[in-house]
């Protein structure tokens, strides 16, 4: 049995026992491997450590239960192997960005029908078209391999197939944003990275294939030409396709962010409504107490003091309305309400107790029941404070999902592409040096000198790209200069200049990519 099959059986075993206690030793024993080797093999194939994978699968099960099940959050936590609600909430928040209660509330109340469905559809269509182009390249590569039996063509076909699978998985991740968009917010960088890594991987495949094609004997060129043209065409459009996909993705998440902001603002306004309700309750209670005092012949100064204290509470509640013009102000006002409303409820409990004591001395008057009425008011205020706490927790969960200035996707995309270009240039610098050494016996001193100059320019570009603020126009000019030099060198070398001309094409593509920035 192949190692991939052993790990596949392990994954099935994990799925069957997701709600049971699973240990690495049990899985390793079933796979007939040592614990140490099993963990290394699992991580290499799956991409995650064993227990980390199990944690993610259990939390995915928990998310499904929260969306569609009727179990309590504590029951779901116990099913997923967590002994307490708090530890489950921490783990869930670390993956999905929100608490389990907020996750369920969003799904139940709003169905998580985030905006941006049109943008999402466009993004899916671009990825589908891209995958179709890759599939065509896979078929042509397989046909070329069948005609020539060159082993490296089978490797290219396999790598292209893996790339297609990766993009299909990325599309599936994007589709899930339609079901519960805020869950996908935590994946935004992961999705961008997958798209950009796919483009970079395709460039490496195309570069390697072009070198093989340049060195191929004439009788095989015709059999592999369609494959070559297909892969090179893919590489040329990959940067454009990736920029288009990332642009759609940015638009999609912008729609989600706007929806999150609206959701958080609406929740904060609900908190303000709770505060206003608390004010009405206190005002009605104060009016009722004042009327009872006025209708009682025996005046007690303690009841006047109680009514006066309720007036102060009403003023405090009124002042808590705060500013709800922006989300930041709304959150700040919500926190202020959360802080003071429980205190006001507690103070109402104290004066209710005082009113009961005073009322016990006046059994035949309306004031004898004032303490009980005030206790009910205090209870209502505490319930409102509890609702306020729940709403504010939801608003803060939404706020955490909004990107910080350091998390803006276009900035990260630019940095990632700069690193990828520098990496490609390092590879080409290696091939330039290797080709120059091969050509020493065939090329003249002038051609060798020019090749050395292209190496110097390439090295200087790599250093420019590693700077914090590279001059992109200067980088593009140097890349174009290298391409022009290589065109002259490759043409002059005739049959020996094939690889140099291939390298020239790559430098030209990179120059265009830099100019777009």
Short mmCIF file of C-alpha atoms in Angstrom, two decimals, residues 51-388:
data_model
loop_
_atom_site.label_atom_id
_atom_site.label_comp_id
_atom_site.label_asym_id
_atom_site.label_seq_id
_atom_site.Cartn_x
_atom_site.Cartn_y
_atom_site.Cartn_z
CA UNK A 51 -3.90 16.95 16.14
CA UNK A 52 -4.24 20.31 14.38
CA UNK A 53 -6.11 18.58 11.54
CA UNK A 54 -8.38 16.80 14.03
CA UNK A 55 -9.06 20.11 15.80
CA UNK A 56 -10.06 21.80 12.52
CA UNK A 57 -12.32 18.92 11.51
CA UNK A 58 -14.05 18.94 14.89
CA UNK A 59 -14.57 22.68 14.68
CA UNK A 60 -15.97 22.30 11.16
CA UNK A 61 -18.40 19.74 12.61
CA UNK A 62 -19.22 22.23 15.39
CA UNK A 63 -19.88 25.00 12.84
CA UNK A 64 -22.26 22.70 10.95
CA UNK A 65 -24.09 21.88 14.19
CA UNK A 66 -24.39 25.58 15.04
CA UNK A 67 -25.82 26.29 11.59
CA UNK A 68 -28.25 23.42 11.27
CA UNK A 69 -28.46 21.58 14.61
CA UNK A 70 -30.56 22.19 17.72
CA UNK A 71 -27.98 21.16 20.35
CA UNK A 72 -26.86 23.70 22.92
CA UNK A 73 -23.39 25.21 22.59
CA UNK A 74 -22.25 23.29 25.69
CA UNK A 75 -23.46 19.97 24.19
CA UNK A 76 -21.61 20.75 20.94
CA UNK A 77 -18.47 21.60 22.93
CA UNK A 78 -18.63 18.25 24.76
CA UNK A 79 -19.23 16.40 21.47
CA UNK A 80 -16.09 18.01 20.06
CA UNK A 81 -13.96 16.94 23.02
CA UNK A 82 -13.91 20.21 24.94
CA UNK A 83 -14.58 19.95 28.67
CA UNK A 84 -15.81 23.51 29.09
CA UNK A 85 -17.73 26.17 27.18
CA UNK A 86 -14.87 28.68 27.56
CA UNK A 87 -12.15 26.49 26.01
CA UNK A 88 -14.46 25.61 23.12
CA UNK A 89 -15.28 29.29 22.53
CA UNK A 90 -11.58 30.22 22.46
CA UNK A 91 -10.77 27.48 19.95
CA UNK A 92 -13.80 28.31 17.79
CA UNK A 93 -12.98 32.04 17.77
CA UNK A 94 -9.36 31.31 16.79
CA UNK A 95 -10.55 29.59 13.59
CA UNK A 96 -13.80 31.39 12.66
CA UNK A 97 -13.10 34.82 14.12
CA UNK A 98 -16.31 35.00 16.18
CA UNK A 99 -17.79 33.29 19.23
CA UNK A 100 -20.07 30.23 18.72
CA UNK A 101 -23.09 32.24 19.93
CA UNK A 102 -22.44 35.04 17.41
CA UNK A 103 -21.91 32.47 14.65
CA UNK A 104 -25.28 30.85 15.40
CA UNK A 105 -27.04 34.19 15.80
CA UNK A 106 -25.84 35.40 12.40
CA UNK A 107 -26.94 32.26 10.66
CA UNK A 108 -30.35 32.01 12.35
CA UNK A 109 -31.34 35.67 12.18
CA UNK A 110 -29.95 36.70 8.82
CA UNK A 111 -29.02 33.53 6.99
CA UNK A 112 -25.65 35.20 6.37
CA UNK A 113 -26.86 36.50 3.04
CA UNK A 114 -23.87 38.75 2.51
CA UNK A 115 -23.71 41.25 -0.31
CA UNK A 116 -21.46 40.77 -3.30
CA UNK A 117 -23.14 37.73 -4.89
CA UNK A 118 -22.58 39.14 -8.39
CA UNK A 119 -18.89 39.68 -7.66
CA UNK A 120 -18.62 36.17 -6.25
CA UNK A 121 -20.19 34.74 -9.42
CA UNK A 122 -17.74 36.68 -11.60
CA UNK A 123 -14.84 35.37 -9.53
CA UNK A 124 -16.05 31.78 -9.86
CA UNK A 125 -16.37 32.23 -13.64
CA UNK A 126 -12.81 33.55 -13.94
CA UNK A 127 -11.47 30.59 -11.95
CA UNK A 128 -13.53 28.12 -14.00
CA UNK A 129 -12.15 29.59 -17.25
CA UNK A 130 -8.63 29.46 -15.82
CA UNK A 131 -9.07 25.81 -14.78
CA UNK A 132 -10.40 25.00 -18.25
CA UNK A 133 -7.26 26.49 -19.84
CA UNK A 134 -5.06 24.45 -17.50
CA UNK A 135 -7.05 21.31 -18.30
CA UNK A 136 -6.38 21.90 -22.02
CA UNK A 137 -2.65 22.21 -21.25
CA UNK A 138 -2.81 18.96 -19.23
CA UNK A 139 -4.43 17.07 -22.13
CA UNK A 140 -1.90 18.41 -24.67
CA UNK A 141 0.99 17.54 -22.33
CA UNK A 142 -0.32 14.01 -21.87
CA UNK A 143 -0.64 13.63 -25.65
CA UNK A 144 2.92 14.91 -26.16
CA UNK A 145 4.16 12.45 -23.54
CA UNK A 146 2.38 9.58 -25.30
CA UNK A 147 4.03 10.52 -28.63
CA UNK A 148 7.57 11.10 -27.33
CA UNK A 149 7.70 9.10 -24.06
CA UNK A 150 9.80 11.86 -22.48
CA UNK A 151 9.61 11.40 -18.72
CA UNK A 152 9.74 15.11 -17.93
CA UNK A 153 6.46 15.65 -19.83
CA UNK A 154 4.68 13.31 -17.42
CA UNK A 155 6.02 15.43 -14.54
CA UNK A 156 4.70 18.61 -16.21
CA UNK A 157 1.28 16.99 -16.71
CA UNK A 158 1.17 15.90 -13.06
CA UNK A 159 2.14 19.38 -11.78
CA UNK A 160 -0.45 21.06 -14.00
CA UNK A 161 -3.11 18.66 -12.72
CA UNK A 162 -2.19 19.49 -9.13
CA UNK A 163 -2.42 23.17 -9.96
CA UNK A 164 -5.89 22.66 -11.41
CA UNK A 165 -6.99 20.80 -8.25
CA UNK A 166 -5.62 23.62 -6.06
CA UNK A 167 -7.61 26.21 -8.02
CA UNK A 168 -10.76 24.08 -7.84
CA UNK A 169 -10.33 23.88 -4.06
CA UNK A 170 -9.88 27.65 -3.97
CA UNK A 171 -13.13 28.06 -5.88
CA UNK A 172 -14.88 25.88 -3.30
CA UNK A 173 -13.55 28.09 -0.49
CA UNK A 174 -14.98 31.12 -2.27
CA UNK A 175 -18.36 29.41 -2.72
CA UNK A 176 -18.57 28.88 1.05
CA UNK A 177 -18.38 32.65 1.50
CA UNK A 178 -21.91 32.76 0.10
CA UNK A 179 -23.21 30.60 2.95
CA UNK A 180 -21.56 32.42 5.83
CA UNK A 181 -19.40 35.27 4.63
CA UNK A 182 -17.89 36.23 7.96
CA UNK A 183 -16.37 32.74 8.27
CA UNK A 184 -14.51 33.39 5.04
CA UNK A 185 -13.16 36.71 6.22
CA UNK A 186 -10.61 34.89 8.33
CA UNK A 187 -9.58 33.05 5.15
CA UNK A 188 -9.06 36.10 2.96
CA UNK A 189 -5.27 36.01 3.13
CA UNK A 190 -5.27 32.24 2.66
CA UNK A 191 -7.32 32.57 -0.55
CA UNK A 192 -5.17 35.40 -1.92
CA UNK A 193 -2.04 33.38 -1.19
CA UNK A 194 -3.48 30.31 -2.96
CA UNK A 195 -4.25 32.37 -6.07
CA UNK A 196 -0.85 34.04 -6.15
CA UNK A 197 1.04 30.83 -5.40
CA UNK A 198 -0.82 29.14 -8.27
CA UNK A 199 0.32 31.85 -10.71
CA UNK A 200 3.88 31.63 -9.42
CA UNK A 201 3.87 27.83 -9.70
CA UNK A 202 2.62 28.09 -13.29
CA UNK A 203 5.47 30.48 -14.17
CA UNK A 204 8.02 28.01 -12.81
CA UNK A 205 6.45 25.14 -14.80
CA UNK A 206 6.38 27.25 -17.99
CA UNK A 207 9.98 28.37 -17.48
CA UNK A 208 11.24 24.79 -17.01
CA UNK A 209 9.22 23.57 -20.00
CA UNK A 210 10.57 26.35 -22.23
CA UNK A 211 14.17 25.36 -21.40
CA UNK A 212 13.45 21.71 -22.26
CA UNK A 213 11.73 22.81 -25.48
CA UNK A 214 14.69 25.01 -26.49
CA UNK A 215 17.07 22.05 -26.11
CA UNK A 216 14.78 19.54 -27.86
CA UNK A 217 15.90 17.82 -31.05
CA UNK A 218 14.14 19.18 -34.20
CA UNK A 219 12.26 15.92 -34.86
CA UNK A 220 10.44 16.23 -31.53
CA UNK A 221 9.64 19.93 -31.66
CA UNK A 222 6.56 19.44 -33.86
CA UNK A 223 5.15 16.76 -31.54
CA UNK A 224 5.40 19.04 -28.53
CA UNK A 225 4.66 22.43 -30.13
CA UNK A 226 0.95 22.55 -29.20
CA UNK A 227 1.77 21.66 -25.61
CA UNK A 228 4.53 24.27 -25.52
CA UNK A 229 2.29 27.00 -26.95
CA UNK A 230 -0.50 26.16 -24.52
CA UNK A 231 1.70 26.27 -21.40
CA UNK A 232 3.48 29.47 -22.49
CA UNK A 233 0.16 31.16 -23.28
CA UNK A 234 -1.07 30.20 -19.82
CA UNK A 235 2.01 31.71 -18.22
CA UNK A 236 1.56 34.96 -20.15
CA UNK A 237 -2.05 35.45 -19.00
CA UNK A 238 -1.54 34.11 -15.47
CA UNK A 239 -0.52 37.47 -14.00
CA UNK A 240 -3.51 39.16 -15.60
CA UNK A 241 -5.82 36.37 -14.46
CA UNK A 242 -4.44 36.47 -10.93
CA UNK A 243 -4.82 40.25 -10.72
CA UNK A 244 -8.37 39.91 -11.98
CA UNK A 245 -9.20 37.19 -9.43
CA UNK A 246 -7.60 39.10 -6.55
CA UNK A 247 -9.40 42.27 -7.64
CA UNK A 248 -12.75 40.45 -7.60
CA UNK A 249 -11.84 38.95 -4.25
CA UNK A 250 -11.03 42.41 -2.85
CA UNK A 251 -14.40 43.68 -4.11
CA UNK A 252 -16.13 40.68 -2.58
CA UNK A 253 -14.56 41.19 0.82
CA UNK A 254 -15.24 44.92 0.64
CA UNK A 255 -18.94 44.06 0.26
CA UNK A 256 -18.67 41.70 3.21
CA UNK A 257 -16.89 44.35 5.27
CA UNK A 258 -19.62 46.88 4.52
CA UNK A 259 -22.23 44.33 5.56
CA UNK A 260 -20.31 43.63 8.76
CA UNK A 261 -20.13 47.35 9.55
CA UNK A 262 -23.87 47.74 8.96
CA UNK A 263 -24.53 44.70 11.15
CA UNK A 264 -22.34 46.04 13.98
CA UNK A 265 -23.86 49.52 13.72
CA UNK A 266 -27.40 48.10 13.81
CA UNK A 267 -26.48 46.03 16.86
CA UNK A 268 -25.08 49.12 18.63
CA UNK A 269 -28.30 50.97 17.87
CA UNK A 270 -30.18 48.10 19.49
CA UNK A 271 -28.05 48.74 22.58
CA UNK A 272 -29.07 52.41 22.44
CA UNK A 273 -32.71 51.31 22.22
CA UNK A 274 -32.20 49.14 25.32
CA UNK A 275 -30.77 52.17 27.11
CA UNK A 276 -33.79 54.26 26.10
CA UNK A 277 -36.11 51.48 27.31
CA UNK A 278 -34.27 51.48 30.65
CA UNK A 279 -34.83 55.25 30.87
CA UNK A 280 -38.56 54.84 30.23
CA UNK A 281 -38.82 52.14 32.88
CA UNK A 282 -37.07 54.36 35.46
CA UNK A 283 -39.19 57.40 34.47
CA UNK A 284 -42.47 55.45 34.79
CA UNK A 285 -41.36 53.98 38.10
CA UNK A 286 -40.35 57.44 39.40
CA UNK A 287 -43.70 58.93 38.36
CA UNK A 288 -45.58 56.11 40.07
CA UNK A 289 -43.56 56.58 43.28
CA UNK A 290 -44.01 60.36 43.22
CA UNK A 291 -47.78 59.95 42.78
CA UNK A 292 -47.87 57.53 45.73
CA UNK A 293 -45.94 60.03 47.90
CA UNK A 294 -48.30 62.87 46.93
CA UNK A 295 -51.35 60.72 47.78
CA UNK A 296 -50.04 59.75 51.21
CA UNK A 297 -50.86 62.04 54.11
CA UNK A 298 -47.80 61.07 56.13
CA UNK A 299 -44.76 62.42 54.31
CA UNK A 300 -41.49 60.53 54.67
CA UNK A 301 -38.27 62.28 53.62
CA UNK A 302 -36.67 58.90 52.83
CA UNK A 303 -39.11 58.36 49.94
CA UNK A 304 -38.32 61.82 48.60
CA UNK A 305 -34.63 60.82 48.70
CA UNK A 306 -35.44 57.62 46.80
CA UNK A 307 -37.37 59.55 44.14
CA UNK A 308 -34.51 62.05 43.91
CA UNK A 309 -32.00 59.21 43.40
CA UNK A 310 -34.17 57.79 40.61
CA UNK A 311 -34.08 61.22 38.97
CA UNK A 312 -30.28 61.10 39.01
CA UNK A 313 -30.38 57.62 37.44
CA UNK A 314 -32.66 58.90 34.70
CA UNK A 315 -30.21 61.72 33.93
CA UNK A 316 -27.33 59.24 33.73
CA UNK A 317 -29.27 56.96 31.37
CA UNK A 318 -30.12 59.93 29.14
CA UNK A 319 -26.47 60.95 28.95
CA UNK A 320 -25.47 57.42 27.88
CA UNK A 321 -27.13 57.76 24.46
CA UNK A 322 -23.75 58.83 23.09
CA UNK A 323 -22.65 59.30 19.49
CA UNK A 324 -23.67 56.71 16.88
CA UNK A 325 -22.41 58.53 13.76
CA UNK A 326 -19.54 56.08 13.15
CA UNK A 327 -18.95 52.45 14.08
CA UNK A 328 -16.09 53.40 16.41
CA UNK A 329 -18.28 55.90 18.25
CA UNK A 330 -21.15 53.40 18.38
CA UNK A 331 -18.92 50.73 19.91
CA UNK A 332 -17.59 53.27 22.44
CA UNK A 333 -21.12 54.31 23.40
CA UNK A 334 -22.18 50.67 23.65
CA UNK A 335 -19.29 49.96 26.02
CA UNK A 336 -20.32 52.93 28.17
CA UNK A 337 -23.89 51.64 28.35
CA UNK A 338 -22.63 48.15 29.20
CA UNK A 339 -20.52 49.57 32.00
CA UNK A 340 -23.18 51.82 33.64
CA UNK A 341 -26.46 49.98 33.10
CA UNK A 342 -25.65 47.07 35.49
CA UNK A 343 -24.52 49.64 38.09
CA UNK A 344 -27.81 51.49 37.78
CA UNK A 345 -29.68 48.20 38.19
CA UNK A 346 -27.65 47.43 41.32
CA UNK A 347 -28.41 50.87 42.78
CA UNK A 348 -32.09 50.27 42.03
CA UNK A 349 -31.87 47.06 44.07
CA UNK A 350 -30.50 49.05 47.02
CA UNK A 351 -33.22 51.71 46.97
CA UNK A 352 -35.85 49.01 46.49
CA UNK A 353 -34.59 47.40 49.71
CA UNK A 354 -34.74 50.79 51.47
CA UNK A 355 -38.27 51.34 50.14
CA UNK A 356 -39.35 47.94 51.49
CA UNK A 357 -38.03 48.88 54.94
CA UNK A 358 -39.79 52.23 54.91
CA UNK A 359 -42.96 50.77 53.43
CA UNK A 360 -43.15 48.16 56.21
CA UNK A 361 -43.70 51.06 58.62
CA UNK A 362 -46.59 52.40 56.54
CA UNK A 363 -48.80 49.31 55.93
CA UNK A 364 -52.00 51.19 55.17
CA UNK A 365 -50.63 53.38 52.40
CA UNK A 366 -49.72 53.06 48.72
CA UNK A 367 -46.08 53.35 49.73
CA UNK A 368 -46.20 49.93 51.40
CA UNK A 369 -45.94 48.35 47.95
CA UNK A 370 -43.31 50.76 46.59
CA UNK A 371 -40.42 48.48 47.51
CA UNK A 372 -41.86 45.54 45.55
CA UNK A 373 -42.49 47.74 42.52
CA UNK A 374 -38.96 49.09 42.61
CA UNK A 375 -37.58 45.53 42.91
CA UNK A 376 -39.42 44.64 39.69
CA UNK A 377 -37.90 47.73 38.06
CA UNK A 378 -34.44 46.62 39.19
CA UNK A 379 -35.08 43.14 37.73
CA UNK A 380 -36.11 44.68 34.39
CA UNK A 381 -32.94 46.80 34.36
CA UNK A 382 -30.75 43.74 34.99
CA UNK A 383 -32.42 41.89 32.12
CA UNK A 384 -31.79 44.85 29.83
CA UNK A 385 -28.16 44.92 30.98
CA UNK A 386 -27.83 41.22 30.06
CA UNK A 387 -29.24 41.88 26.58
CA UNK A 388 -26.89 44.84 26.23
#
